[in-house]
């Protein structure tokens, strides 16, 4: 099985993914722009049990989420980089910050979401589905991903 490796920018935190993600999307919401100080973030959703920390430890901050329930963000305690997050109360579903991977090209986004707040100067290619808000999972996930997501949300 493919293994993916990643790390924070200072290198104190390193990790391995033990499976392919359930789904990867690029989020253009204004919160993600602020969280990353960038134009958008790439998120890979997967089971928390498939993430292994191979070096260092993670600290935690709590920030706002679109739902209003909050978002627990796991960071390198030294450089502060985000590694992954959980939506409050959904600890079995890990939201990986995909571009912390050693080769983030291996997991390109399968959808762009919240295009209604996308920065105007950013031009996207036509080959990836785009959504003004969020997608309905049933529309774009494979059957296997739908099943894995159902279990991760329990
Ligand atoms: Zn670090
Ligand atoms: Zn977002």
JSON list of C-alpha atoms and ligand atoms in Angstrom, two decimals:
[
{"chain": "A", "resi": 1, "resn": "UNK", "atom": "CA", "xyz": [0.00, 0.00, 0.00]},
{"chain": "A", "resi": 2, "resn": "UNK", "atom": "CA", "xyz": [1.17, 3.51, -0.74]},
{"chain": "A", "resi": 3, "resn": "UNK", "atom": "CA", "xyz": [2.59, 5.36, 2.23]},
{"chain": "A", "resi": 4, "resn": "UNK", "atom": "CA", "xyz": [2.75, 9.10, 2.35]},
{"chain": "A", "resi": 5, "resn": "UNK", "atom": "CA", "xyz": [5.16, 11.07, 4.51]},
{"chain": "A", "resi": 6, "resn": "UNK", "atom": "CA", "xyz": [5.04, 14.65, 5.64]},
{"chain": "A", "resi": 7, "resn": "UNK", "atom": "CA", "xyz": [6.50, 17.15, 8.08]},
{"chain": "A", "resi": 8, "resn": "UNK", "atom": "CA", "xyz": [6.31, 20.69, 9.40]},
{"chain": "A", "resi": 9, "resn": "UNK", "atom": "CA", "xyz": [8.64, 23.36, 8.09]},
{"chain": "A", "resi": 10, "resn": "UNK", "atom": "CA", "xyz": [11.14, 23.09, 10.99]},
{"chain": "A", "resi": 11, "resn": "UNK", "atom": "CA", "xyz": [11.19, 19.29, 10.78]},
{"chain": "A", "resi": 12, "resn": "UNK", "atom": "CA", "xyz": [10.47, 18.61, 14.46]},
{"chain": "A", "resi": 13, "resn": "UNK", "atom": "CA", "xyz": [7.16, 16.93, 13.53]},
{"chain": "A", "resi": 14, "resn": "UNK", "atom": "CA", "xyz": [7.08, 14.11, 11.00]},
{"chain": "A", "resi": 15, "resn": "UNK", "atom": "CA", "xyz": [4.27, 11.75, 10.10]},
{"chain": "A", "resi": 16, "resn": "UNK", "atom": "CA", "xyz": [3.15, 8.92, 7.87]},
{"chain": "A", "resi": 17, "resn": "UNK", "atom": "CA", "xyz": [-0.26, 8.20, 6.35]},
{"chain": "A", "resi": 18, "resn": "UNK", "atom": "CA", "xyz": [-1.13, 4.52, 6.29]},
{"chain": "A", "resi": 19, "resn": "UNK", "atom": "CA", "xyz": [-3.83, 4.78, 3.64]},
{"chain": "A", "resi": 20, "resn": "UNK", "atom": "CA", "xyz": [-4.96, 6.90, 0.75]},
{"chain": "A", "resi": 21, "resn": "UNK", "atom": "CA", "xyz": [-7.24, 9.72, 1.93]},
{"chain": "A", "resi": 22, "resn": "UNK", "atom": "CA", "xyz": [-11.01, 9.38, 1.69]},
{"chain": "A", "resi": 23, "resn": "UNK", "atom": "CA", "xyz": [-11.17, 12.57, -0.36]},
{"chain": "A", "resi": 24, "resn": "UNK", "atom": "CA", "xyz": [-9.02, 15.64, -1.04]},
{"chain": "A", "resi": 25, "resn": "UNK", "atom": "CA", "xyz": [-10.43, 19.09, -1.72]},
{"chain": "A", "resi": 26, "resn": "UNK", "atom": "CA", "xyz": [-9.22, 22.66, -1.93]},
{"chain": "A", "resi": 27, "resn": "UNK", "atom": "CA", "xyz": [-11.16, 25.07, 0.28]},
{"chain": "A", "resi": 28, "resn": "UNK", "atom": "CA", "xyz": [-11.39, 28.72, -0.72]},
{"chain": "A", "resi": 29, "resn": "UNK", "atom": "CA", "xyz": [-13.47, 29.90, 2.25]},
{"chain": "A", "resi": 30, "resn": "UNK", "atom": "CA", "xyz": [-12.42, 33.11, 3.96]},
{"chain": "A", "resi": 31, "resn": "UNK", "atom": "CA", "xyz": [-11.61, 31.27, 7.21]},
{"chain": "A", "resi": 32, "resn": "UNK", "atom": "CA", "xyz": [-9.15, 28.98, 5.44]},
{"chain": "A", "resi": 33, "resn": "UNK", "atom": "CA", "xyz": [-7.56, 31.96, 3.72]},
{"chain": "A", "resi": 34, "resn": "UNK", "atom": "CA", "xyz": [-7.00, 33.52, 7.14]},
{"chain": "A", "resi": 35, "resn": "UNK", "atom": "CA", "xyz": [-5.84, 30.30, 8.84]},
{"chain": "A", "resi": 36, "resn": "UNK", "atom": "CA", "xyz": [-3.19, 29.79, 6.18]},
{"chain": "A", "resi": 37, "resn": "UNK", "atom": "CA", "xyz": [-2.41, 33.41, 5.31]},
{"chain": "A", "resi": 38, "resn": "UNK", "atom": "CA", "xyz": [-2.76, 32.13, 1.77]},
{"chain": "A", "resi": 39, "resn": "UNK", "atom": "CA", "xyz": [-5.24, 31.93, -1.11]},
{"chain": "A", "resi": 40, "resn": "UNK", "atom": "CA", "xyz": [-6.74, 28.54, -0.14]},
{"chain": "A", "resi": 41, "resn": "UNK", "atom": "CA", "xyz": [-5.93, 25.32, 1.65]},
{"chain": "A", "resi": 42, "resn": "UNK", "atom": "CA", "xyz": [-5.82, 21.73, 0.44]},
{"chain": "A", "resi": 43, "resn": "UNK", "atom": "CA", "xyz": [-7.45, 19.31, 2.88]},
{"chain": "A", "resi": 44, "resn": "UNK", "atom": "CA", "xyz": [-7.36, 15.51, 2.77]},
{"chain": "A", "resi": 45, "resn": "UNK", "atom": "CA", "xyz": [-10.05, 13.80, 4.82]},
{"chain": "A", "resi": 46, "resn": "UNK", "atom": "CA", "xyz": [-9.19, 10.44, 6.35]},
{"chain": "A", "resi": 47, "resn": "UNK", "atom": "CA", "xyz": [-9.50, 8.21, 9.38]},
{"chain": "A", "resi": 48, "resn": "UNK", "atom": "CA", "xyz": [-7.49, 9.45, 12.37]},
{"chain": "A", "resi": 49, "resn": "UNK", "atom": "CA", "xyz": [-6.38, 5.83, 12.89]},
{"chain": "A", "resi": 50, "resn": "UNK", "atom": "CA", "xyz": [-4.49, 5.98, 9.57]},
{"chain": "A", "resi": 51, "resn": "UNK", "atom": "CA", "xyz": [-2.26, 8.85, 10.70]},
{"chain": "A", "resi": 52, "resn": "UNK", "atom": "CA", "xyz": [0.98, 8.00, 12.54]},
{"chain": "A", "resi": 53, "resn": "UNK", "atom": "CA", "xyz": [3.23, 10.57, 14.14]},
{"chain": "A", "resi": 54, "resn": "UNK", "atom": "CA", "xyz": [6.79, 9.34, 13.52]},
{"chain": "A", "resi": 55, "resn": "UNK", "atom": "CA", "xyz": [8.68, 12.22, 15.14]},
{"chain": "A", "resi": 56, "resn": "UNK", "atom": "CA", "xyz": [7.90, 14.90, 17.74]},
{"chain": "A", "resi": 57, "resn": "UNK", "atom": "CA", "xyz": [4.58, 15.76, 19.34]},
{"chain": "A", "resi": 58, "resn": "UNK", "atom": "CA", "xyz": [1.68, 18.06, 18.49]},
{"chain": "A", "resi": 59, "resn": "UNK", "atom": "CA", "xyz": [0.23, 21.03, 20.34]},
{"chain": "A", "resi": 60, "resn": "UNK", "atom": "CA", "xyz": [-3.38, 22.10, 20.00]},
{"chain": "A", "resi": 61, "resn": "UNK", "atom": "CA", "xyz": [-5.19, 25.35, 19.32]},
{"chain": "A", "resi": 62, "resn": "UNK", "atom": "CA", "xyz": [-8.93, 25.87, 18.94]},
{"chain": "A", "resi": 63, "resn": "UNK", "atom": "CA", "xyz": [-10.24, 28.19, 16.28]},
{"chain": "A", "resi": 64, "resn": "UNK", "atom": "CA", "xyz": [-13.54, 29.01, 14.59]},
{"chain": "A", "resi": 65, "resn": "UNK", "atom": "CA", "xyz": [-15.12, 26.81, 11.92]},
{"chain": "A", "resi": 66, "resn": "UNK", "atom": "CA", "xyz": [-17.72, 27.52, 9.29]},
{"chain": "A", "resi": 67, "resn": "UNK", "atom": "CA", "xyz": [-20.32, 25.54, 11.24]},
{"chain": "A", "resi": 68, "resn": "UNK", "atom": "CA", "xyz": [-19.72, 27.63, 14.37]},
{"chain": "A", "resi": 69, "resn": "UNK", "atom": "CA", "xyz": [-18.83, 24.55, 16.42]},
{"chain": "A", "resi": 70, "resn": "UNK", "atom": "CA", "xyz": [-15.07, 25.11, 16.30]},
{"chain": "A", "resi": 71, "resn": "UNK", "atom": "CA", "xyz": [-12.04, 23.43, 14.92]},
{"chain": "A", "resi": 72, "resn": "UNK", "atom": "CA", "xyz": [-9.21, 21.78, 16.88]},
{"chain": "A", "resi": 73, "resn": "UNK", "atom": "CA", "xyz": [-5.91, 22.36, 15.10]},
{"chain": "A", "resi": 74, "resn": "UNK", "atom": "CA", "xyz": [-2.87, 20.18, 15.74]},
{"chain": "A", "resi": 75, "resn": "UNK", "atom": "CA", "xyz": [0.41, 22.01, 15.24]},
{"chain": "A", "resi": 76, "resn": "UNK", "atom": "CA", "xyz": [4.13, 21.67, 15.61]},
{"chain": "A", "resi": 77, "resn": "UNK", "atom": "CA", "xyz": [4.86, 23.14, 19.07]},
{"chain": "A", "resi": 78, "resn": "UNK", "atom": "CA", "xyz": [8.10, 24.65, 17.74]},
{"chain": "A", "resi": 79, "resn": "UNK", "atom": "CA", "xyz": [7.24, 26.31, 14.39]},
{"chain": "A", "resi": 80, "resn": "UNK", "atom": "CA", "xyz": [3.46, 26.41, 14.84]},
{"chain": "A", "resi": 81, "resn": "UNK", "atom": "CA", "xyz": [2.66, 24.90, 11.44]},
{"chain": "A", "resi": 82, "resn": "UNK", "atom": "CA", "xyz": [-0.72, 23.23, 11.12]},
{"chain": "A", "resi": 83, "resn": "UNK", "atom": "CA", "xyz": [-0.47, 19.48, 10.49]},
{"chain": "A", "resi": 84, "resn": "UNK", "atom": "CA", "xyz": [-4.10, 18.42, 10.77]},
{"chain": "A", "resi": 85, "resn": "UNK", "atom": "CA", "xyz": [-7.37, 19.36, 12.42]},
{"chain": "A", "resi": 86, "resn": "UNK", "atom": "CA", "xyz": [-10.60, 17.87, 13.70]},
{"chain": "A", "resi": 87, "resn": "UNK", "atom": "CA", "xyz": [-14.02, 19.41, 13.53]},
{"chain": "A", "resi": 88, "resn": "UNK", "atom": "CA", "xyz": [-15.20, 19.69, 17.13]},
{"chain": "A", "resi": 89, "resn": "UNK", "atom": "CA", "xyz": [-16.58, 16.36, 18.31]},
{"chain": "A", "resi": 90, "resn": "UNK", "atom": "CA", "xyz": [-15.47, 14.46, 15.18]},
{"chain": "A", "resi": 91, "resn": "UNK", "atom": "CA", "xyz": [-12.21, 13.00, 16.47]},
{"chain": "A", "resi": 92, "resn": "UNK", "atom": "CA", "xyz": [-12.26, 9.96, 14.17]},
{"chain": "A", "resi": 93, "resn": "UNK", "atom": "CA", "xyz": [-12.14, 12.16, 11.07]},
{"chain": "A", "resi": 94, "resn": "UNK", "atom": "CA", "xyz": [-8.76, 13.74, 10.45]},
{"chain": "A", "resi": 95, "resn": "UNK", "atom": "CA", "xyz": [-8.46, 16.79, 8.20]},
{"chain": "A", "resi": 96, "resn": "UNK", "atom": "CA", "xyz": [-4.88, 16.69, 6.93]},
{"chain": "A", "resi": 97, "resn": "UNK", "atom": "CA", "xyz": [-3.18, 19.88, 5.77]},
{"chain": "A", "resi": 98, "resn": "UNK", "atom": "CA", "xyz": [-2.22, 18.20, 2.50]},
{"chain": "A", "resi": 99, "resn": "UNK", "atom": "CA", "xyz": [0.60, 20.52, 1.46]},
{"chain": "A", "resi": 100, "resn": "UNK", "atom": "CA", "xyz": [2.63, 19.45, 4.54]},
{"chain": "A", "resi": 101, "resn": "UNK", "atom": "CA", "xyz": [3.29, 16.21, 2.61]},
{"chain": "A", "resi": 102, "resn": "UNK", "atom": "CA", "xyz": [6.78, 15.66, 1.23]},
{"chain": "A", "resi": 103, "resn": "UNK", "atom": "CA", "xyz": [5.19, 15.40, -2.20]},
{"chain": "A", "resi": 104, "resn": "UNK", "atom": "CA", "xyz": [1.78, 17.08, -2.16]},
{"chain": "A", "resi": 105, "resn": "UNK", "atom": "CA", "xyz": [1.52, 16.51, -5.92]},
{"chain": "A", "resi": 106, "resn": "UNK", "atom": "CA", "xyz": [0.61, 12.93, -5.07]},
{"chain": "A", "resi": 107, "resn": "UNK", "atom": "CA", "xyz": [-2.74, 14.09, -3.65]},
{"chain": "A", "resi": 108, "resn": "UNK", "atom": "CA", "xyz": [-4.18, 16.77, -5.92]},
{"chain": "A", "resi": 109, "resn": "UNK", "atom": "CA", "xyz": [-7.60, 18.22, -5.02]},
{"chain": "A", "resi": 110, "resn": "UNK", "atom": "CA", "xyz": [-10.59, 16.29, -6.39]},
{"chain": "A", "resi": 111, "resn": "UNK", "atom": "CA", "xyz": [-12.85, 19.34, -5.94]},
{"chain": "A", "resi": 112, "resn": "UNK", "atom": "CA", "xyz": [-12.68, 23.05, -5.23]},
{"chain": "A", "resi": 113, "resn": "UNK", "atom": "CA", "xyz": [-15.16, 24.30, -2.60]},
{"chain": "A", "resi": 114, "resn": "UNK", "atom": "CA", "xyz": [-16.42, 27.71, -1.45]},
{"chain": "A", "resi": 115, "resn": "UNK", "atom": "CA", "xyz": [-15.62, 29.34, -4.77]},
{"chain": "A", "resi": 116, "resn": "UNK", "atom": "CA", "xyz": [-17.94, 32.19, -3.82]},
{"chain": "A", "resi": 117, "resn": "UNK", "atom": "CA", "xyz": [-15.08, 33.53, -1.68]},
{"chain": "A", "resi": 118, "resn": "UNK", "atom": "CA", "xyz": [-12.22, 32.53, -4.01]},
{"chain": "A", "resi": 119, "resn": "UNK", "atom": "CA", "xyz": [-9.73, 35.33, -4.59]},
{"chain": "A", "resi": 120, "resn": "UNK", "atom": "CA", "xyz": [-10.60, 37.00, -7.87]},
{"chain": "A", "resi": 121, "resn": "UNK", "atom": "CA", "xyz": [-7.10, 36.91, -9.36]},
{"chain": "A", "resi": 122, "resn": "UNK", "atom": "CA", "xyz": [-6.79, 33.15, -8.92]},
{"chain": "A", "resi": 123, "resn": "UNK", "atom": "CA", "xyz": [-7.57, 31.20, -12.11]},
{"chain": "A", "resi": 124, "resn": "UNK", "atom": "CA", "xyz": [-8.44, 27.51, -11.74]},
{"chain": "A", "resi": 125, "resn": "UNK", "atom": "CA", "xyz": [-8.20, 24.79, -14.36]},
{"chain": "A", "resi": 126, "resn": "UNK", "atom": "CA", "xyz": [-11.39, 23.32, -15.79]},
{"chain": "A", "resi": 127, "resn": "UNK", "atom": "CA", "xyz": [-10.69, 19.66, -15.07]},
{"chain": "A", "resi": 128, "resn": "UNK", "atom": "CA", "xyz": [-11.52, 19.64, -11.33]},
{"chain": "A", "resi": 129, "resn": "UNK", "atom": "CA", "xyz": [-15.17, 20.03, -10.16]},
{"chain": "A", "resi": 130, "resn": "UNK", "atom": "CA", "xyz": [-15.95, 23.41, -8.60]},
{"chain": "A", "resi": 131, "resn": "UNK", "atom": "CA", "xyz": [-18.64, 24.31, -6.06]},
{"chain": "A", "resi": 132, "resn": "UNK", "atom": "CA", "xyz": [-19.79, 27.75, -4.95]},
{"chain": "A", "resi": 133, "resn": "UNK", "atom": "CA", "xyz": [-20.36, 26.34, -1.45]},
{"chain": "A", "resi": 134, "resn": "UNK", "atom": "CA", "xyz": [-19.83, 22.70, -0.50]},
{"chain": "A", "resi": 135, "resn": "UNK", "atom": "CA", "xyz": [-20.55, 19.54, -2.46]},
{"chain": "A", "resi": 136, "resn": "UNK", "atom": "CA", "xyz": [-22.93, 16.74, -1.60]},
{"chain": "A", "resi": 137, "resn": "UNK", "atom": "CA", "xyz": [-20.67, 13.75, -0.92]},
{"chain": "A", "resi": 138, "resn": "UNK", "atom": "CA", "xyz": [-23.04, 11.43, -2.82]},
{"chain": "A", "resi": 139, "resn": "UNK", "atom": "CA", "xyz": [-22.40, 13.47, -5.97]},
{"chain": "A", "resi": 140, "resn": "UNK", "atom": "CA", "xyz": [-18.64, 13.01, -6.17]},
{"chain": "A", "resi": 141, "resn": "UNK", "atom": "CA", "xyz": [-17.30, 10.43, -3.70]},
{"chain": "A", "resi": 142, "resn": "UNK", "atom": "CA", "xyz": [-16.66, 6.87, -4.81]},
{"chain": "A", "resi": 143, "resn": "UNK", "atom": "CA", "xyz": [-18.76, 4.18, -3.10]},
{"chain": "A", "resi": 144, "resn": "UNK", "atom": "CA", "xyz": [-15.72, 3.16, -1.08]},
{"chain": "A", "resi": 145, "resn": "UNK", "atom": "CA", "xyz": [-15.09, 6.74, 0.08]},
{"chain": "A", "resi": 146, "resn": "UNK", "atom": "CA", "xyz": [-18.75, 7.19, 1.03]},
{"chain": "A", "resi": 147, "resn": "UNK", "atom": "CA", "xyz": [-18.56, 4.06, 3.16]},
{"chain": "A", "resi": 148, "resn": "UNK", "atom": "CA", "xyz": [-15.28, 5.08, 4.82]},
{"chain": "A", "resi": 149, "resn": "UNK", "atom": "CA", "xyz": [-16.68, 8.55, 5.53]},
{"chain": "A", "resi": 150, "resn": "UNK", "atom": "CA", "xyz": [-19.82, 7.08, 7.08]},
{"chain": "A", "resi": 151, "resn": "UNK", "atom": "CA", "xyz": [-17.69, 5.04, 9.50]},
{"chain": "A", "resi": 152, "resn": "UNK", "atom": "CA", "xyz": [-15.30, 7.95, 10.27]},
{"chain": "A", "resi": 153, "resn": "UNK", "atom": "CA", "xyz": [-18.24, 10.19, 11.17]},
{"chain": "A", "resi": 154, "resn": "UNK", "atom": "CA", "xyz": [-19.66, 7.71, 13.69]},
{"chain": "B", "resi": 1, "resn": "LIG", "atom": "ZN1", "xyz": [7.88, 22.53, 13.20]},
{"chain": "B", "resi": 2, "resn": "LIG", "atom": "ZN1", "xyz": [-12.38, 26.51, 4.36]}
]
